[in-house]
Short mmCIF file of N, CA, C and O in Angstrom, two decimals:
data_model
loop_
_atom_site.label_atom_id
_atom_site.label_comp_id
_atom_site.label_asym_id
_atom_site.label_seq_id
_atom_site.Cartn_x
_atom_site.Cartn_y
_atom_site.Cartn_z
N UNK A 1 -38.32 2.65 39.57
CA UNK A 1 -37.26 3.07 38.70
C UNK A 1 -36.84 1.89 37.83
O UNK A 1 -36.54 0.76 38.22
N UNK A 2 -36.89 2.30 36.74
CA UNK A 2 -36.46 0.94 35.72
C UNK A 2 -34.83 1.20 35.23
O UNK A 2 -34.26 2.30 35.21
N UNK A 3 -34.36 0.18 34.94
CA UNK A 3 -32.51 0.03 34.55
C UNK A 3 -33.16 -0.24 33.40
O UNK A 3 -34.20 -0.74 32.99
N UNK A 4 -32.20 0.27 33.04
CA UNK A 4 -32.02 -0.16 31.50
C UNK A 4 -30.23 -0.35 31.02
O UNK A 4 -29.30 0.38 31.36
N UNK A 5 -30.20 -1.46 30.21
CA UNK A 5 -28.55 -1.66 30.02
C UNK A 5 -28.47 -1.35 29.13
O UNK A 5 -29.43 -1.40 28.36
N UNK A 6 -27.07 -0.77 28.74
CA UNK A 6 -26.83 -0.33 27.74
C UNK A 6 -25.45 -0.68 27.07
O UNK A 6 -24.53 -0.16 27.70
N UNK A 7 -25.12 -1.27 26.20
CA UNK A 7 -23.45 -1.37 26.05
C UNK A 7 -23.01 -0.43 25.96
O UNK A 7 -23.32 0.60 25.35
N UNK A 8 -21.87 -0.83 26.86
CA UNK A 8 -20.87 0.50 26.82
C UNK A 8 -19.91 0.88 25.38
O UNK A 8 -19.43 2.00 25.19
N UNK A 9 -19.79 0.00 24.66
CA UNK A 9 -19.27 0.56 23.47
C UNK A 9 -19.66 -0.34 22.41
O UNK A 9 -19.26 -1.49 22.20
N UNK A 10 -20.66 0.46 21.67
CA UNK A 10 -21.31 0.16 19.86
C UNK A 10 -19.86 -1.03 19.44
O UNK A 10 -18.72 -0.70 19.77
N UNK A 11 -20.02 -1.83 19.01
CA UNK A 11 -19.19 -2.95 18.40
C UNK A 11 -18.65 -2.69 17.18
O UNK A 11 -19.36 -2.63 16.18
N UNK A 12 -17.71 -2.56 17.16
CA UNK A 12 -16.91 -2.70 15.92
C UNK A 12 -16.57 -3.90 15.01
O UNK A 12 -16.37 -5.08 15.29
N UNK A 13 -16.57 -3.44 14.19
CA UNK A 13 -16.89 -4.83 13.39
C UNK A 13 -15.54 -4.74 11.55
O UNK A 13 -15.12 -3.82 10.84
N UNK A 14 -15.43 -5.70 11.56
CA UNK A 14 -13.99 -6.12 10.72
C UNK A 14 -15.07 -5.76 8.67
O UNK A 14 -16.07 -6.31 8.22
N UNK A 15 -14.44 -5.01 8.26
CA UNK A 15 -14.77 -4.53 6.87
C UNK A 15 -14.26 -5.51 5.72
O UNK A 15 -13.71 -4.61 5.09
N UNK A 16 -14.08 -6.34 5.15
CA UNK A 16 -13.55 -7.39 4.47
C UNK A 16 -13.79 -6.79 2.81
O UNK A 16 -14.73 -6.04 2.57
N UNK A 17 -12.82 -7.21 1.76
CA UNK A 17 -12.58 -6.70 0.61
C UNK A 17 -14.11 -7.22 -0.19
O UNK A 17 -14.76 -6.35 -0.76
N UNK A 18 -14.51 -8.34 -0.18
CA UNK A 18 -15.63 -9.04 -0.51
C UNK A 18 -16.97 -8.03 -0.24
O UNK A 18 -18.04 -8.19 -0.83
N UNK A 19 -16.71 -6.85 0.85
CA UNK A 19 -18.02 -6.47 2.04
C UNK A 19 -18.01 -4.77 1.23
O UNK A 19 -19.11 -4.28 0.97
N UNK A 20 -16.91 -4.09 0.94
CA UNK A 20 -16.93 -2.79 -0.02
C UNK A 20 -17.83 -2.40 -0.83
O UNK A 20 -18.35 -1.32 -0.58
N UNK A 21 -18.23 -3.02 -1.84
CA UNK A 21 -18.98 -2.68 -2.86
C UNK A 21 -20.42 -2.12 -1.98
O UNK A 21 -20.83 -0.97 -2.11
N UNK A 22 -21.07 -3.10 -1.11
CA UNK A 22 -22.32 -2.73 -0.71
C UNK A 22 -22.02 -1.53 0.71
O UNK A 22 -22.81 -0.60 0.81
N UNK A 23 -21.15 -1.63 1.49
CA UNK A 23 -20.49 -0.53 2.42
C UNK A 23 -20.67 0.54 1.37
O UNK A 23 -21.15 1.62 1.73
N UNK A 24 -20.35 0.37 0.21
CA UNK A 24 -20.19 1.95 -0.21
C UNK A 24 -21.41 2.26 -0.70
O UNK A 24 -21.79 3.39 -0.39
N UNK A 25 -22.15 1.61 -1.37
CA UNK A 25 -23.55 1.69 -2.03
C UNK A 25 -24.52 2.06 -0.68
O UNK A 25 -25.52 2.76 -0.80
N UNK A 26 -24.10 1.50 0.56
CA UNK A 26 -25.35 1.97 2.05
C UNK A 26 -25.03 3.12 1.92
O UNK A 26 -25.99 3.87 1.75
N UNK A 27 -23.69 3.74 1.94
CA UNK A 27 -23.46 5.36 2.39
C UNK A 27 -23.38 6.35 1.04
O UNK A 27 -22.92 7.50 1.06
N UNK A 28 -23.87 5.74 -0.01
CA UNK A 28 -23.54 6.51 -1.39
C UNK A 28 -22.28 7.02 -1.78
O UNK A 28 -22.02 7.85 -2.65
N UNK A 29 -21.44 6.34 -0.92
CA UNK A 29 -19.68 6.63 -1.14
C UNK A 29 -19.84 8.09 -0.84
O UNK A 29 -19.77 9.01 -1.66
N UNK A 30 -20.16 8.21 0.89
CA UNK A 30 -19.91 9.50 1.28
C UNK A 30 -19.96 10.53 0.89
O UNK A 30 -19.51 11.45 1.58
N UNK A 31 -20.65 10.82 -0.64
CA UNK A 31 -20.88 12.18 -0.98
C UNK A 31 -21.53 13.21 -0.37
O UNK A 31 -22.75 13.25 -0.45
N UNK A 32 -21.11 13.79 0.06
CA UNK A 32 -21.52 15.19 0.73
C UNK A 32 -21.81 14.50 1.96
O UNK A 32 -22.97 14.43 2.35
N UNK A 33 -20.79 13.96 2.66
CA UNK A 33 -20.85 13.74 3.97
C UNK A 33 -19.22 14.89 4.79
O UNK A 33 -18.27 15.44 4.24
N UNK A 34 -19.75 14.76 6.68
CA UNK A 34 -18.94 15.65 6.81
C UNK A 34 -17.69 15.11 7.45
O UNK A 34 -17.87 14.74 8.61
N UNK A 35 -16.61 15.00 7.06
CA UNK A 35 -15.53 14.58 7.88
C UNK A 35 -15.10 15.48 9.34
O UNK A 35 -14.72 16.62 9.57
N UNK A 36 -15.35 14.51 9.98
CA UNK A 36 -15.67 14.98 11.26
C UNK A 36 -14.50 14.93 12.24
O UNK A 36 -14.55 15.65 13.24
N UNK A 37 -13.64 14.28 12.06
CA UNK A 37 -12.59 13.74 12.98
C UNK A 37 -11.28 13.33 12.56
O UNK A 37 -11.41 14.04 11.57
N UNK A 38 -10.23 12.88 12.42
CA UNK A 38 -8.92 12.06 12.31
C UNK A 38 -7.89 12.06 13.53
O UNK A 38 -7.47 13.11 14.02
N UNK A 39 -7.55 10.86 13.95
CA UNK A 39 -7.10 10.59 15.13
C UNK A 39 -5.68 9.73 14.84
O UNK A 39 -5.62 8.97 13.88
N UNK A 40 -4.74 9.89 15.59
CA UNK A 40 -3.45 9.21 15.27
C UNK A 40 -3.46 7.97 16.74
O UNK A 40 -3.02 7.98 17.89
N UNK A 41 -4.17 7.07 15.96
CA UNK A 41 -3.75 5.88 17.87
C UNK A 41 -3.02 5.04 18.28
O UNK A 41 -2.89 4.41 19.33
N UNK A 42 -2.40 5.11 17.06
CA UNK A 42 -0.66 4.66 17.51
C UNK A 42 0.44 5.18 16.24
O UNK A 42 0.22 6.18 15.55
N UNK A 43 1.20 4.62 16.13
CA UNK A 43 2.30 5.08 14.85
C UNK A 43 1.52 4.10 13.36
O UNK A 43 1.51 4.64 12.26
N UNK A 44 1.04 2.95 13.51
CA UNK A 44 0.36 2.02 13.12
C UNK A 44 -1.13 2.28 12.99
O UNK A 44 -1.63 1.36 12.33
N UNK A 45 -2.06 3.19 13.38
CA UNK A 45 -3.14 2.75 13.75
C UNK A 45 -3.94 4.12 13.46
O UNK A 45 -3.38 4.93 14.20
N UNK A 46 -4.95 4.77 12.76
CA UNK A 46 -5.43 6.07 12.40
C UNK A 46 -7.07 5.45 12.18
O UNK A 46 -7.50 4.59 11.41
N UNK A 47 -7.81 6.36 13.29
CA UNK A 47 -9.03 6.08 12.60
C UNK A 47 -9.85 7.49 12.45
O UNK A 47 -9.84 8.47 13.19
N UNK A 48 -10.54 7.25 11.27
CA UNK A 48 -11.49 8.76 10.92
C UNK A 48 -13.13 8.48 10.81
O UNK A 48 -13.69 7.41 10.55
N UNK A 49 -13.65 9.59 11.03
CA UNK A 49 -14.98 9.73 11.77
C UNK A 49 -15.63 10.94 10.26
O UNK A 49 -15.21 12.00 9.80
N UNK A 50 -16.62 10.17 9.98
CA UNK A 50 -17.63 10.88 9.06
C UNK A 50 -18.62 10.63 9.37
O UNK A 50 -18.91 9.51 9.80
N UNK A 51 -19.78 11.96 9.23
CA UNK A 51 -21.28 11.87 9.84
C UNK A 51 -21.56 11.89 8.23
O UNK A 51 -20.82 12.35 7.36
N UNK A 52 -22.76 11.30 8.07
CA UNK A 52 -23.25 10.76 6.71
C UNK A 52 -24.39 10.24 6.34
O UNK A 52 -24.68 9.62 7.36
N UNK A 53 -25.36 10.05 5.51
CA UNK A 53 -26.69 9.10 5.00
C UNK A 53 -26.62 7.89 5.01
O UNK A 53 -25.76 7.32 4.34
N UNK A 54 -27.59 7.19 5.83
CA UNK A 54 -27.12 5.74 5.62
C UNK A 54 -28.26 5.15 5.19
O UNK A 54 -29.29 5.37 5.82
N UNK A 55 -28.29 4.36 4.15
CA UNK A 55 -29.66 4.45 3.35
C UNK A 55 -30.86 2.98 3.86
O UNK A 55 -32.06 2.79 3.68
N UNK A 56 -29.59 2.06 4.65
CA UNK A 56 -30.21 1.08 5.28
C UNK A 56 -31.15 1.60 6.60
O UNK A 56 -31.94 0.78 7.07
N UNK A 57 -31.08 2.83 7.13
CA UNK A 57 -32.25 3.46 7.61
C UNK A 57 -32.57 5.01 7.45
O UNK A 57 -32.26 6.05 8.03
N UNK A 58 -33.36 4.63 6.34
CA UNK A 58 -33.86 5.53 5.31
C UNK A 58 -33.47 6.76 5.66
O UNK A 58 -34.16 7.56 6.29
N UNK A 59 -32.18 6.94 5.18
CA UNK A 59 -31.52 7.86 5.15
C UNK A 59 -31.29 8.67 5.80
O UNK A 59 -31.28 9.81 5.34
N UNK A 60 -30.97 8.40 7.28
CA UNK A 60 -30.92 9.14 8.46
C UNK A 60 -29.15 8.97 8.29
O UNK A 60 -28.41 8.23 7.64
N UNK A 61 -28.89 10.39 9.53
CA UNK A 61 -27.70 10.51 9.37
C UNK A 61 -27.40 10.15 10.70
O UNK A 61 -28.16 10.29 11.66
N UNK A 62 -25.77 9.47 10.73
CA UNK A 62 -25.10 8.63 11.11
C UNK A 62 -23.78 8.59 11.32
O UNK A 62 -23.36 9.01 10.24
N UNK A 63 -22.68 8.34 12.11
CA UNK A 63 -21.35 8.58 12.40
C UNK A 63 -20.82 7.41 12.11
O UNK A 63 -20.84 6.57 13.02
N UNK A 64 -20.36 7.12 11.11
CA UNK A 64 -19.23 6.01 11.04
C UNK A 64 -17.63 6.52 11.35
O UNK A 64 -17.06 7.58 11.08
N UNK A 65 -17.25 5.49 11.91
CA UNK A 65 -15.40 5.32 12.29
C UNK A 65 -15.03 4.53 11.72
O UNK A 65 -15.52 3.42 11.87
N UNK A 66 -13.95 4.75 10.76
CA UNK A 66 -13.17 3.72 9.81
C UNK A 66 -12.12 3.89 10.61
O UNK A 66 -11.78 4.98 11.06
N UNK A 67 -11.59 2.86 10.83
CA UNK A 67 -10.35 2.03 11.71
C UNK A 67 -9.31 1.28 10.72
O UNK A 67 -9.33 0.15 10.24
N UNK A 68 -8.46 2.27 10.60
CA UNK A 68 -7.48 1.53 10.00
C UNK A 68 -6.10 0.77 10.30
O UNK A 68 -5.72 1.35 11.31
N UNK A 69 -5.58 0.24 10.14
CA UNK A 69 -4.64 -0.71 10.91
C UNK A 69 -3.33 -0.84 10.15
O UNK A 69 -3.40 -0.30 9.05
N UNK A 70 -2.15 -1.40 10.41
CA UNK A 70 -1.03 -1.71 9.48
C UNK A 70 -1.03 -0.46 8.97
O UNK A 70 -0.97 -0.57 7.74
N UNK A 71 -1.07 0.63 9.28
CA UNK A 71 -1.11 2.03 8.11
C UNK A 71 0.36 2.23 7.90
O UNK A 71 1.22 2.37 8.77
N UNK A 72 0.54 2.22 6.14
CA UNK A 72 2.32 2.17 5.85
C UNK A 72 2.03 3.21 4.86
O UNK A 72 2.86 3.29 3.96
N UNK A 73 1.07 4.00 4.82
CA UNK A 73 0.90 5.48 4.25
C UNK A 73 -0.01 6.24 4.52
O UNK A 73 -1.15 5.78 4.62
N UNK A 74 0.22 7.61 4.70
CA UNK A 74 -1.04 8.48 5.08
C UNK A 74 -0.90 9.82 4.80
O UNK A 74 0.25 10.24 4.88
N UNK A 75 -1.78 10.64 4.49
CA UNK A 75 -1.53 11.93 4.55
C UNK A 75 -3.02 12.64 5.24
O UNK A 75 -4.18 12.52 4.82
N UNK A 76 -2.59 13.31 6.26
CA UNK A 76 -3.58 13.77 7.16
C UNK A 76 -3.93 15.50 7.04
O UNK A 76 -3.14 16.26 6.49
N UNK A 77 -4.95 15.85 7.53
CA UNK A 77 -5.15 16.81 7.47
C UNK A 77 -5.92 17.44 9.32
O UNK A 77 -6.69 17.08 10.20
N UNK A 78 -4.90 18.68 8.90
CA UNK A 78 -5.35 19.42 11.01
C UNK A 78 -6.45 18.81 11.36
O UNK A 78 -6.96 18.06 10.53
N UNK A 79 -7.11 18.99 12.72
CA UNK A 79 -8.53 18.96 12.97
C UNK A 79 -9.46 20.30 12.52
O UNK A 79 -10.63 20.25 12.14
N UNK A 80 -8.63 21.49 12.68
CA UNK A 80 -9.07 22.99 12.28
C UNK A 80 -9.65 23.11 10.41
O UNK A 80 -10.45 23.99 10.10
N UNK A 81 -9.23 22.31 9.55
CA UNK A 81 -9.33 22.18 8.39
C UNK A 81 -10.84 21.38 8.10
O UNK A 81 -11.73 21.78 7.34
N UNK A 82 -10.86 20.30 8.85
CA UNK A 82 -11.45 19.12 8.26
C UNK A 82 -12.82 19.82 8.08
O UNK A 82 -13.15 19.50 6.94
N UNK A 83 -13.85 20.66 8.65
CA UNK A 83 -14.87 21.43 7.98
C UNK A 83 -14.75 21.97 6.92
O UNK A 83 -15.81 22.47 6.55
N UNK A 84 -14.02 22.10 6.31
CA UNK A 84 -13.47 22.79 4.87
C UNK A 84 -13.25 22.19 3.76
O UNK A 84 -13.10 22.65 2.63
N UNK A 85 -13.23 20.74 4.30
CA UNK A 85 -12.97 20.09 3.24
C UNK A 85 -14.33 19.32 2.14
O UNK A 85 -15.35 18.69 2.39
N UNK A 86 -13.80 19.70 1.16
CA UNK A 86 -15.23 19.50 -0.10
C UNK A 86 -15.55 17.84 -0.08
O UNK A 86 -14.73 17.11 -0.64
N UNK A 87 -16.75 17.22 0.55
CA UNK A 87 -17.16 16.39 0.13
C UNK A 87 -18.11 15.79 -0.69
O UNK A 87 -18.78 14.77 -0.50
N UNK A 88 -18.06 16.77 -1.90
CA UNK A 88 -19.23 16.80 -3.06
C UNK A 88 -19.06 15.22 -4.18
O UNK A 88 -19.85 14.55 -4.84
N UNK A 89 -17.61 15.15 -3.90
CA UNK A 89 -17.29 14.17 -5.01
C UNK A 89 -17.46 12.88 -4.18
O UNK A 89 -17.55 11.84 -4.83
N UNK A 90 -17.52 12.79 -2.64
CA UNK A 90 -17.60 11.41 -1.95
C UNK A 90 -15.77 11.03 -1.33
O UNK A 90 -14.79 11.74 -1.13
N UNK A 91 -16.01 9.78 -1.23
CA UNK A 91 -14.39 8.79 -0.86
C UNK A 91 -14.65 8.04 -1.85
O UNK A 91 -15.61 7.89 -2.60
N UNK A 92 -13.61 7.60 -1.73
CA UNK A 92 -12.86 6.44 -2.54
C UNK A 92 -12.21 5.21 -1.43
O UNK A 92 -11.18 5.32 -0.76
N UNK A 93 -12.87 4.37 -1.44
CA UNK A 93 -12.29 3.34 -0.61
C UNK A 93 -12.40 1.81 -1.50
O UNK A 93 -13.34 1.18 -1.99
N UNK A 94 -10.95 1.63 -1.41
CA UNK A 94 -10.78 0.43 -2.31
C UNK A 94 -9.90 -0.81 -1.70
O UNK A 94 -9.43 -0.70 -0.57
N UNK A 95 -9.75 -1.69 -2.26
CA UNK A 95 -8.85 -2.67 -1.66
C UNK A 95 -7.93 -3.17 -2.95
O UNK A 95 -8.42 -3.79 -3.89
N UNK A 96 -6.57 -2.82 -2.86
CA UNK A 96 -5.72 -3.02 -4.07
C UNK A 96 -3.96 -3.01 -3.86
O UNK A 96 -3.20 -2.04 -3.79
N UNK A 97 -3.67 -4.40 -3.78
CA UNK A 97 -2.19 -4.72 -3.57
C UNK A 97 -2.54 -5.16 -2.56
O UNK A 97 -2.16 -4.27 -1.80
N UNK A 98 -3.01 -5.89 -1.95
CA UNK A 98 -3.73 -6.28 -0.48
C UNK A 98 -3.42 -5.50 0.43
O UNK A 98 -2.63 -5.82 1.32
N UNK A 99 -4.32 -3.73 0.32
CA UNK A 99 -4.26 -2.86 1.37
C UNK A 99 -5.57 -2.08 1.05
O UNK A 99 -6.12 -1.88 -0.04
N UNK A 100 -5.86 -1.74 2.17
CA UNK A 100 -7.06 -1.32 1.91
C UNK A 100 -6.70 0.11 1.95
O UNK A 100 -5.83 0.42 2.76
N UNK A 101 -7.47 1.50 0.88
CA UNK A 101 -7.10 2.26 0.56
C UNK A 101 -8.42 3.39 0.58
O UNK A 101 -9.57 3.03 0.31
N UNK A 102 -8.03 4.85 0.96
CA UNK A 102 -9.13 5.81 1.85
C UNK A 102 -8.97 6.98 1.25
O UNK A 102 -8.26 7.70 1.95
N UNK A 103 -9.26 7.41 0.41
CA UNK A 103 -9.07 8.88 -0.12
C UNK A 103 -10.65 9.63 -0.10
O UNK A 103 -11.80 9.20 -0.04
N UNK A 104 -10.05 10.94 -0.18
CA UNK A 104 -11.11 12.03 -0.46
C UNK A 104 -11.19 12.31 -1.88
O UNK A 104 -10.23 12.83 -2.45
N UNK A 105 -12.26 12.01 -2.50
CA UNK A 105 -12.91 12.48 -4.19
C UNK A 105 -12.55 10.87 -4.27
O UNK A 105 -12.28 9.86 -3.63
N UNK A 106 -12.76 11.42 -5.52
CA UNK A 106 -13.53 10.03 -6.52
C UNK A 106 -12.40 9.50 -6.99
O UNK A 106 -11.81 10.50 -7.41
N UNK A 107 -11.56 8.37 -7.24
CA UNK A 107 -10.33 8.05 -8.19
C UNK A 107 -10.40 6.63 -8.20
O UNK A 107 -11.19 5.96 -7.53
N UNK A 108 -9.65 6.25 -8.88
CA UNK A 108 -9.66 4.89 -9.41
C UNK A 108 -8.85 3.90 -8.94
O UNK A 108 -9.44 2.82 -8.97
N UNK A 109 -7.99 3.83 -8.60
CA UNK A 109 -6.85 3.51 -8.19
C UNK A 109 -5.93 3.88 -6.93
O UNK A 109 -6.19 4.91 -6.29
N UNK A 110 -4.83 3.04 -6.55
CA UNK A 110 -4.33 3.21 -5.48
C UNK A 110 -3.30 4.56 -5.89
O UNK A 110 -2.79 5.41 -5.16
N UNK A 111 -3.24 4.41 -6.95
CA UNK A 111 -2.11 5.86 -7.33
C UNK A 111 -2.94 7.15 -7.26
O UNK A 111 -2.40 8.16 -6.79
N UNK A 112 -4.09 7.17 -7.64
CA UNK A 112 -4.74 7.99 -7.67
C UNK A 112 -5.23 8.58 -6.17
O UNK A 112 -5.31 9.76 -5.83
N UNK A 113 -5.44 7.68 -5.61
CA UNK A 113 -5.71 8.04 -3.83
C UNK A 113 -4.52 8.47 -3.10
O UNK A 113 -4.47 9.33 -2.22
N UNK A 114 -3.49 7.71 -3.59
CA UNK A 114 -2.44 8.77 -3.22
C UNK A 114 -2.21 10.51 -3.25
O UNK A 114 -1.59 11.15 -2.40
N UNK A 115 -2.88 11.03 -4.49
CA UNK A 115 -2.63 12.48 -5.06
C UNK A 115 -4.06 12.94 -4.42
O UNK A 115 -4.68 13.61 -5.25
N UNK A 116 -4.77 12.78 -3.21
CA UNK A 116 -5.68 13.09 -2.75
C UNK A 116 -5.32 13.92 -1.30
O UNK A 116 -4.38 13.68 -0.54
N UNK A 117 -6.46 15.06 -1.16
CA UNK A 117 -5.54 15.85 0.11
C UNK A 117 -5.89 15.07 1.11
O UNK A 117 -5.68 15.69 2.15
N UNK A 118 -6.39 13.89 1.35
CA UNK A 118 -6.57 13.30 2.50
C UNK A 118 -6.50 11.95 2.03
O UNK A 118 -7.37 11.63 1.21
N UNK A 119 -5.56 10.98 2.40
CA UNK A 119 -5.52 9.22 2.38
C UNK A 119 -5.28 8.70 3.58
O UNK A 119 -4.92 9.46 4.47
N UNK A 120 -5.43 7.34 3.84
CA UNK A 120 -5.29 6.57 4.33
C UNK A 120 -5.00 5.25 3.66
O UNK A 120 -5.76 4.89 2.76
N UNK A 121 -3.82 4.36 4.06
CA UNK A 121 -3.70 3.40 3.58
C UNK A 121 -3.00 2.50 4.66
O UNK A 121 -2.12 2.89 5.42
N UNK A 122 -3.54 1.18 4.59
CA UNK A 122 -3.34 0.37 5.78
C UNK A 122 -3.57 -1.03 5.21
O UNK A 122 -4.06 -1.13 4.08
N UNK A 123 -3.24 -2.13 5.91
CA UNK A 123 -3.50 -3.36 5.60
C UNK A 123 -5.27 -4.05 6.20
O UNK A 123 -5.98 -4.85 5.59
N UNK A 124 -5.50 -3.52 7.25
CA UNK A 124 -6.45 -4.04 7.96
C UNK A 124 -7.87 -2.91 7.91
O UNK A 124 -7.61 -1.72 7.74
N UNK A 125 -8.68 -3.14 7.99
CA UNK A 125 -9.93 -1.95 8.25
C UNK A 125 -11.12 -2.62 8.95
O UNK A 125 -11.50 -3.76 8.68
N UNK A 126 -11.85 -1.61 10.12
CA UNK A 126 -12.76 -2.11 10.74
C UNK A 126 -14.02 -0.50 10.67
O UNK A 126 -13.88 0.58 10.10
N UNK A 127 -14.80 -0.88 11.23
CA UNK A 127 -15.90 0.10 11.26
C UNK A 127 -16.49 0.14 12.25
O UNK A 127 -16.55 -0.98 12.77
N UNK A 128 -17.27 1.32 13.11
CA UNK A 128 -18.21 1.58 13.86
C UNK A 128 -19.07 2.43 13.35
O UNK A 128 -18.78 3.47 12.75
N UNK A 129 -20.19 2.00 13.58
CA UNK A 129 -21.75 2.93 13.55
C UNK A 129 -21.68 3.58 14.55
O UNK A 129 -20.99 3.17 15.49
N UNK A 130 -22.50 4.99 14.62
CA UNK A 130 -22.63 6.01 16.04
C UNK A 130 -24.01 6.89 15.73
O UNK A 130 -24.57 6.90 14.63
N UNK A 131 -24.29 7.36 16.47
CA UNK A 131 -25.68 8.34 16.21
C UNK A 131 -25.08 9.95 15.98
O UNK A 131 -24.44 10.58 16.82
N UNK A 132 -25.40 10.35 14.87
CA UNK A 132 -25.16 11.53 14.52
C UNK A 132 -25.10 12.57 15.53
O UNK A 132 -24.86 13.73 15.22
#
């Protein structure tokens, strides 16, 4: 019988404003990916789960968890909804006023991610990879 080890939990790893541009270019800025999850883990603390293309292996699909932190705005949506929601246009994830910023569709700006049916906004952001 052979062991095999396994870590018990995929590593999370810290998203930095410098690190965005190509984060979004691996996942094609989430277009037509499925939002899968949103979780409340403290009053402070919301992380959401999208299965998606990840093009750094040729385009297999993939579960990322965005971990957000310091969250001093949000607007969430049920768990019963989140299949419903159109991800044709992608996210929007930006870093602006030193907060990092999470909307559904395409927009430009932190004002603009605001008027989105789903944001997140927080000071801190981290990520996990998962197998679809």
């Amino acid at each position: 019988m052979s062991v095999v080890n396994r870590p018990s939990e995929i590593s999370v790893k810290p998203l930095f404003e410098k690190d965005l541009d190509f984060f979004l270019k691996r996942f094609n800025n989430f277009i037509d990916a499925e939002l899968r999850h949103v979780e409340i883990v403290s009053p402070t603390t919301i992380s959401i789960t999208i299965a998606t293309q990840d093009s750094a292996r040729a385009f297999d699909w993939i579960t990322i968890k965005l971990e957000f932190s310091g969250v001093s705005d949000a607007k969430l949506l049920d768990t019963n909804k989140l299949s419903f929601v159109d991800m044709s246009d992608g996210t929007t994830l930006l870093y602006e006023d030193t907060v990092f910023a999470f909307g559904i569709s395409k927009c430009s700006n932190l004002s603009g991610i605001k008027t989105s049916t789903c944001f997140i906004i927080g000071s801190d952001l981290k990520y996990q990879e998962g197998s679809f």
